[in-house]
Coordinates of C-alpha atoms in Angstrom, one line a residue:
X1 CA -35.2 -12.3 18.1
X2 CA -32.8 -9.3 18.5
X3 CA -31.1 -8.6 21.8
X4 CA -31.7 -5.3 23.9
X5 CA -27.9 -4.8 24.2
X6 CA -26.4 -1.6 22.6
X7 CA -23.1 -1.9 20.9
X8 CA -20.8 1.2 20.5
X9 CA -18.1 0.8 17.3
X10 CA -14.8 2.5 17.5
X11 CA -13.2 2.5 14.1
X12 CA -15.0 2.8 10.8
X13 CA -13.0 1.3 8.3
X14 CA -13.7 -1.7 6.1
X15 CA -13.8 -4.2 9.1
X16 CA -15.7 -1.6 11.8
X17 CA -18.3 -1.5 8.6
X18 CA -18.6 -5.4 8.5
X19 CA -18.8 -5.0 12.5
X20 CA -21.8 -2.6 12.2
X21 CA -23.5 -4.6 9.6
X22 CA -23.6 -8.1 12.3
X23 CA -24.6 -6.1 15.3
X24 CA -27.4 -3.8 13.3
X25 CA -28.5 -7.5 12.5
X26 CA -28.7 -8.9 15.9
X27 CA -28.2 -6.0 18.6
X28 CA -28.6 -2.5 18.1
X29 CA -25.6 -0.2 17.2
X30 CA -26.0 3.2 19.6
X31 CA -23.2 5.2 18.1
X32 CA -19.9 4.9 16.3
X33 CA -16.4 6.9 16.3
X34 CA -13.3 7.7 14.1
X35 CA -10.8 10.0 14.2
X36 CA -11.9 10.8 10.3
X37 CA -15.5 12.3 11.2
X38 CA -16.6 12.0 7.3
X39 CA -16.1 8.2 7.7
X40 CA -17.5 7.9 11.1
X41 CA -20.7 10.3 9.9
X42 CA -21.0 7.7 6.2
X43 CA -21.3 4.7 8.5
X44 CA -23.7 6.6 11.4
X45 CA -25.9 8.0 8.2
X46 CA -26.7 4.2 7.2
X47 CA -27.5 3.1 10.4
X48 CA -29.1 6.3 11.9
X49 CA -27.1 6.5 14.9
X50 CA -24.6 9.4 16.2
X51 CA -21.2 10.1 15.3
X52 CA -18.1 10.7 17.0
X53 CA -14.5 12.2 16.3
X54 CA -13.8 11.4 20.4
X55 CA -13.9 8.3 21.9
X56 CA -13.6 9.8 25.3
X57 CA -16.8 11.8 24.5
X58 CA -18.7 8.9 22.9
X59 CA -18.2 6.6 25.5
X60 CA -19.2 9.7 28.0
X61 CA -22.5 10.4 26.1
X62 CA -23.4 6.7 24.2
X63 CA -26.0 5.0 25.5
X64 CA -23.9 1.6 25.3
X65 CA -23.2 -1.8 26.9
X66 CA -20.7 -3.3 24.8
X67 CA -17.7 -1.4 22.8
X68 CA -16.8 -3.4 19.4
X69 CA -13.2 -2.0 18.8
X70 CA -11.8 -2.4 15.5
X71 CA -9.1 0.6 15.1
X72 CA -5.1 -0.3 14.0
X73 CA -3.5 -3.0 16.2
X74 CA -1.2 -0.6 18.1
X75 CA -4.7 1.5 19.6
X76 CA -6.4 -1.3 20.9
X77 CA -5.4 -1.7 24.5
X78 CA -5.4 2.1 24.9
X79 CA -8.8 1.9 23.6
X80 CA -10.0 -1.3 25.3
X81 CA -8.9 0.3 28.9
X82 CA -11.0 3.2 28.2
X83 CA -13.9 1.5 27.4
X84 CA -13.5 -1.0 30.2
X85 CA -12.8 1.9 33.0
X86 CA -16.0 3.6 31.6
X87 CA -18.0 0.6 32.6
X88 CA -18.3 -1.1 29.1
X89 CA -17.7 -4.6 28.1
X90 CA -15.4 -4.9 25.0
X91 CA -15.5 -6.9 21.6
X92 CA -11.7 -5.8 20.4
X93 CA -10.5 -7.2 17.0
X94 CA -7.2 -9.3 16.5
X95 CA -4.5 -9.0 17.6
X96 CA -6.0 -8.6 21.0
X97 CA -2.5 -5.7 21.2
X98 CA 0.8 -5.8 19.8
X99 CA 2.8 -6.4 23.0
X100 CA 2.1 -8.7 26.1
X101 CA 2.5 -5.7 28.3
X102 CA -0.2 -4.6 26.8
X103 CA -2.7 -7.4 27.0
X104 CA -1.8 -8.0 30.7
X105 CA -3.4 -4.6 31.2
X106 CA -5.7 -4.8 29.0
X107 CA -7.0 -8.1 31.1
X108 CA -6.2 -6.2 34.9
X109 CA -8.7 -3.5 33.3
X110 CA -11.3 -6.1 32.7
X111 CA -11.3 -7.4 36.1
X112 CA -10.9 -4.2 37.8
X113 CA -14.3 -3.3 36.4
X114 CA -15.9 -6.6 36.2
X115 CA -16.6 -6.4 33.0
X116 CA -15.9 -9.0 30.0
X117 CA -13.6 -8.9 27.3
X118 CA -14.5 -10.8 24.6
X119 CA -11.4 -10.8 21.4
X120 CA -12.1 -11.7 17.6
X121 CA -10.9 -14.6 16.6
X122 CA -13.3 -16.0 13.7
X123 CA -11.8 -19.2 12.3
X124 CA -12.3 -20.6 15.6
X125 CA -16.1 -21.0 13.9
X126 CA -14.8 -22.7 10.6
X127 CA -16.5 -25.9 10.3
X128 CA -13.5 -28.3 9.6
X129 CA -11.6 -26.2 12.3
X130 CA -14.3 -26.8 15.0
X131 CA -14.0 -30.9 13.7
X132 CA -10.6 -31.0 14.2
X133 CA -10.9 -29.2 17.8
X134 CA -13.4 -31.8 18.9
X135 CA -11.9 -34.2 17.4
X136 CA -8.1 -34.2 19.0
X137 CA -10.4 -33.0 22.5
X138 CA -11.8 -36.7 21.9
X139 CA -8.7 -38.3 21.6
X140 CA -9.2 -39.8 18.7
X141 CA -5.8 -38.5 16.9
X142 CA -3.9 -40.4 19.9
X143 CA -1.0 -38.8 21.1
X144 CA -0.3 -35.3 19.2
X145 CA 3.1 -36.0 17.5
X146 CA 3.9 -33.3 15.5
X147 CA 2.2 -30.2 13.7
X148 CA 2.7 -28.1 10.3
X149 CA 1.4 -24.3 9.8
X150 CA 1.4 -22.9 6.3
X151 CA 0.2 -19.2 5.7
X152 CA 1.2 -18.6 2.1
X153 CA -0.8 -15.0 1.3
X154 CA -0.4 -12.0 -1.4
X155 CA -0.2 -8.5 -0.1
X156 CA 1.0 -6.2 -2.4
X157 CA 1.5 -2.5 -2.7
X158 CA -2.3 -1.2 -3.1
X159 CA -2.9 -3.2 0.3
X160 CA 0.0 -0.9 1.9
X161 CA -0.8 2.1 0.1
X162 CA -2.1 5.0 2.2
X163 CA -2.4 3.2 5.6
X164 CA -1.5 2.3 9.1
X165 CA -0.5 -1.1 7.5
X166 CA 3.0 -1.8 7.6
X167 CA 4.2 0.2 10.0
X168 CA 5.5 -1.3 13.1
X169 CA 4.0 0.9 16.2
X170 CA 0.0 0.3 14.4
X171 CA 0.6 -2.7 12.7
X172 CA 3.2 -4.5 14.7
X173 CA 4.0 -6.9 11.9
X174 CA 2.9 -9.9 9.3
X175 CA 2.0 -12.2 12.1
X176 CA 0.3 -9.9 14.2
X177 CA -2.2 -8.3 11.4
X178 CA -2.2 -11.3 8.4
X179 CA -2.3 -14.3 10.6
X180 CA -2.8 -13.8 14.4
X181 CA -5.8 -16.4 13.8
X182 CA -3.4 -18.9 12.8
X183 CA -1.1 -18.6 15.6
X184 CA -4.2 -18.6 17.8
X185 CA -5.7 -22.1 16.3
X186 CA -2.2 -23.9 17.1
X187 CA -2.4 -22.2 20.8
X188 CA -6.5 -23.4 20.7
X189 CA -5.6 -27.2 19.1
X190 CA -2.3 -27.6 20.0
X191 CA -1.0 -25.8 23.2
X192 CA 1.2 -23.6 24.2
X193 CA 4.4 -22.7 23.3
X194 CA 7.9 -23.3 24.9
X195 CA 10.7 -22.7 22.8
X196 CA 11.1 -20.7 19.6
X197 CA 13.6 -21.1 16.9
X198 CA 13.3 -18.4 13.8
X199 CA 14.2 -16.3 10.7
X200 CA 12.2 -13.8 9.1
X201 CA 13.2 -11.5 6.1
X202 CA 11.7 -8.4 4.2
X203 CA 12.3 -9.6 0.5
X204 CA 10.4 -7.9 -1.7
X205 CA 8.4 -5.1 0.8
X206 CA 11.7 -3.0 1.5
X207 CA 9.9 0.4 0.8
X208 CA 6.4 -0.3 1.6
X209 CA 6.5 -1.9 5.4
X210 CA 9.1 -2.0 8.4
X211 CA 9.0 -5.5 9.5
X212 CA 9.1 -8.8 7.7
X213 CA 7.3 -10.5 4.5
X214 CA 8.4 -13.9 5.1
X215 CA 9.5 -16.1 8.1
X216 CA 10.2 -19.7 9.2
X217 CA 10.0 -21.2 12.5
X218 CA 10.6 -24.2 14.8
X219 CA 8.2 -24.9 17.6
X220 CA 8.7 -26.7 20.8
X221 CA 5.2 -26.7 22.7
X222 CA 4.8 -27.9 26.3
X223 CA 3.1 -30.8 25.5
X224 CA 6.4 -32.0 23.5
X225 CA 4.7 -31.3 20.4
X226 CA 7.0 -30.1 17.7
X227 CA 5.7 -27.7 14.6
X228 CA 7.0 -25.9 12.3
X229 CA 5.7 -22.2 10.9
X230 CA 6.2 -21.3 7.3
X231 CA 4.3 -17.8 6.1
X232 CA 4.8 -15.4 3.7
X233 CA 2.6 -12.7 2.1
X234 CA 4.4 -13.1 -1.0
X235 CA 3.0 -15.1 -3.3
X236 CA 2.5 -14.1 -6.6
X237 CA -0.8 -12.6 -7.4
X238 CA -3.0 -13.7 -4.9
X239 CA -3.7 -15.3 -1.7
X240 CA -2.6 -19.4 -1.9
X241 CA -2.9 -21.4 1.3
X242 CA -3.7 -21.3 4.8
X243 CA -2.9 -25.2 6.5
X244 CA -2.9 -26.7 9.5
X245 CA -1.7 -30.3 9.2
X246 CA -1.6 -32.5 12.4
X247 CA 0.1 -35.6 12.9
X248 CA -1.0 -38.2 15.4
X249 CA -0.2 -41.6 17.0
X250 CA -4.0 -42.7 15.4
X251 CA -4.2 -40.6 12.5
X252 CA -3.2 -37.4 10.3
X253 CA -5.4 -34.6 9.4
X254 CA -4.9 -31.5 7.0
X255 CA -7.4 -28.8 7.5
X256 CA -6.6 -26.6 4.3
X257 CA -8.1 -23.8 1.5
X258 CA -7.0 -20.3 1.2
X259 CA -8.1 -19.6 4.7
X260 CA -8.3 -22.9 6.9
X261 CA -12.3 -23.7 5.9
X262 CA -11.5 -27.5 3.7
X263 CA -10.6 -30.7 5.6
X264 CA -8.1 -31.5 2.7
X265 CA -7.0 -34.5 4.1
X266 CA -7.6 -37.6 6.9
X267 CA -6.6 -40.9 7.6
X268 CA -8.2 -42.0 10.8
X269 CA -8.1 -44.7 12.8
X270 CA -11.8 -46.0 13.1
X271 CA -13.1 -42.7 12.6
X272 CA -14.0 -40.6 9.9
X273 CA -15.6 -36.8 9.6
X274 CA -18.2 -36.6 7.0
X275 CA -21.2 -33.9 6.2
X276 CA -19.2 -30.7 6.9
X277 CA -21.3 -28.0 6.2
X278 CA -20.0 -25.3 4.3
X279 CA -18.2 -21.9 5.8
X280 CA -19.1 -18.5 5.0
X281 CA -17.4 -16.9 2.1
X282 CA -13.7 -14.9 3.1
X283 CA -13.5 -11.2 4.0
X284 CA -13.6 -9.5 0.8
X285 CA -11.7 -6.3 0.8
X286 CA -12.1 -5.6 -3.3
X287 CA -8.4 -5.9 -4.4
X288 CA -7.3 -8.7 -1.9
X289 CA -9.5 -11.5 0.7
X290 CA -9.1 -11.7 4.4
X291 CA -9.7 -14.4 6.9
X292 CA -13.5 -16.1 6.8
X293 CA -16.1 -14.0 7.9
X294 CA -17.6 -15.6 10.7
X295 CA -18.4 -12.3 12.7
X296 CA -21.9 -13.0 12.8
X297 CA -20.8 -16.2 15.0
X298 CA -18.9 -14.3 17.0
X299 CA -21.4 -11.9 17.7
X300 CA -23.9 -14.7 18.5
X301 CA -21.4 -15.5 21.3
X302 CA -21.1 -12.5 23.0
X303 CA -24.7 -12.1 23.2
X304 CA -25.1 -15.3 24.7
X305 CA -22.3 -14.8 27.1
X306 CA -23.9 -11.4 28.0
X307 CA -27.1 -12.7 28.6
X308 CA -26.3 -15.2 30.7
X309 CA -26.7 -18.3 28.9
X310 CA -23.4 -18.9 26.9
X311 CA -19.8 -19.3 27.4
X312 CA -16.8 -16.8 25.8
X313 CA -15.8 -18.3 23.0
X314 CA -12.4 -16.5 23.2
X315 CA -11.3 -14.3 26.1
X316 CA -8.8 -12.0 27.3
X317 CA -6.0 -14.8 28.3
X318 CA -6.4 -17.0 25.1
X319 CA -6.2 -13.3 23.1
X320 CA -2.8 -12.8 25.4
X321 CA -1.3 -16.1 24.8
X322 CA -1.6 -15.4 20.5
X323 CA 0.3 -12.2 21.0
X324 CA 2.9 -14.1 23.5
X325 CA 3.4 -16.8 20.9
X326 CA 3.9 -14.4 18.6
X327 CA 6.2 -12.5 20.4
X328 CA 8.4 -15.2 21.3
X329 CA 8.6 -16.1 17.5
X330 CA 9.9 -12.5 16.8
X331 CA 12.7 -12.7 19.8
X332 CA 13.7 -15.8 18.3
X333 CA 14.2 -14.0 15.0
X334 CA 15.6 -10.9 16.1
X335 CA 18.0 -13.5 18.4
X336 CA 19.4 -15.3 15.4
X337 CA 19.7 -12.1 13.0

């Protein structure tokens, strides 16, 4: 059965359509808004709802609960607080922001209006993910030793071209916009982060983005974990790995693929995960793939959360601490350059 909440979308682009799509499914979409009023008035004509050029004015005249905000990194907490301040809950897509500042307010908005922020972080829903979680919750990896992240990705010059991508005050950088989700599953599985030790470098991007296409770091969590982060979004062709590998006192476990949906590897002791069922397909984006598409999960959750049956599957302060992990990673960099 549908719900009776009304969803507003800010930002029409290729994720804002994939947004519309879930909540036209489940909810009902009242109105959507981009700056570009052809694109907003192409995505309102399928779904027969109104477009706007102004967010201000949309959230002034829509008829809506819940804001879904899917514009470039850098907008979202200036877009978040605008929704939250006109009495809306928010959905806002990763990164939660591009600066902790940022997120704090983002979260003081949220409680100054009682209202929820929900933030998009999908391969929290990917089956061998959601193993793994329950899995180390259980204890039955022992004592978490150590941890390896892998992001190993292709973006090349058409995923630039044209766009907000790439540039440091929308985008932020290669951690922020290609793998944020990462970052958050070793925050969500792992812990949080104390110490940061890094390089990054712009080897082959020079004259298409203004941040890095390759880093390295050293982790020391709280927890005395210790990981290491390797990612690049330069390997040749297309997209290769995406791996979280985990080792503990009572076992090892590799959760692998292109995009963290294959338990590649486990050795156990007394314990064994068997009849995964399979994850939805990636994000496909025609000349390149994204992260899985588990929107319609995450959708599912807010509904539940708003109707007073379910609990956030990712909220404000986990958002915050992806964006803080992040950041340390990058003060680490720009400490050793």
């Amino acid at each position: 059965m549908k719900s009776n909440l009304k969803f507003a979308l800010l930002g029409c682009g290729r994720i804002g359509s994939r947004h519309a799509e879930h909540i036209a499914k489940q909810a009902t979409l009242a109105a959507v808004c981009d700056v570009d009023m052809d694109k907003a008035q192409r995505l309102a004509d399928s779904y027969q709802v109104k477009a706007y050029a102004s967010v201000e004015k949309m959230l002034q005249e829509g008829a809506s609960d819940i804001v879904s905000i899917c514009t470039p990194n850098g907008l979202h907490a200036e877009h978040t607080i605008l929704s939250l301040k006109a009495g809306k809950h928010v959905l806002c897509e990763k990164p939660m922001a591009i600066s902790v500042y940022d997120c704090g307010e983002m979260i003081k908005a949220a409680e100054n209006a009682n209202r929820r922020l929900f933030v998009v972080k999908q391969n929290r829903f990917n089956p061998p993910v959601k193993a793994v979680k329950e899995m180390v919750e259980e204890g039955r990896l022992g004592r978490i030793l150590s941890v390896q992240l892998n992001c190993f990705w292709n973006r090349n010059a058409d995923y630039y071209h044209n766009s907000w991508k790439g540039t440091k005050d929308l985008d932020g950088g290669t951690l922020f916009t290609q793998f944020s989700h990462f970052i958050d599953l070793l925050y969500w599985i792992v812990g949080d982060v104390k110490k940061v030790n890094a390089i990054v470098s712009n080897a082959i991007h020079q004259d298409l983005i203004e941040f890095e296409d390759q880093g390295a770091a050293v982790l020391e969590f709280y927890n005395g974990v210790i990981g290491t982060l390797n990612y690049s979004v330069n390997s040749y062709q297309k997209n290769m790995e995406g791996s979280l590998t985990i080792f503990g006192e009572k076992g090892t476990v590799k959760i692998g693929g292109q995009y963290l949906n294959e338990l590649e590897y486990q050795n156990i002791m007394d314990y064994e995960v068997t009849g995964l069922p399979p994850g939805n397909p990636p994000n496909n984006y025609g000349n390149y793939v994204g992260s899985m598409s588990n929107h319609d999960k995450v959708y599912q959750n807010v509904i539940e959360v708003l109707e007073g049956n379910g609990v956030i599957a990712t909220n404000g302060f986990e958002g915050l601490k992806t964006v803080e992990i992040i950041d340390k990673i990058y003060t680490a960099a720009q400490n050793h350059a």
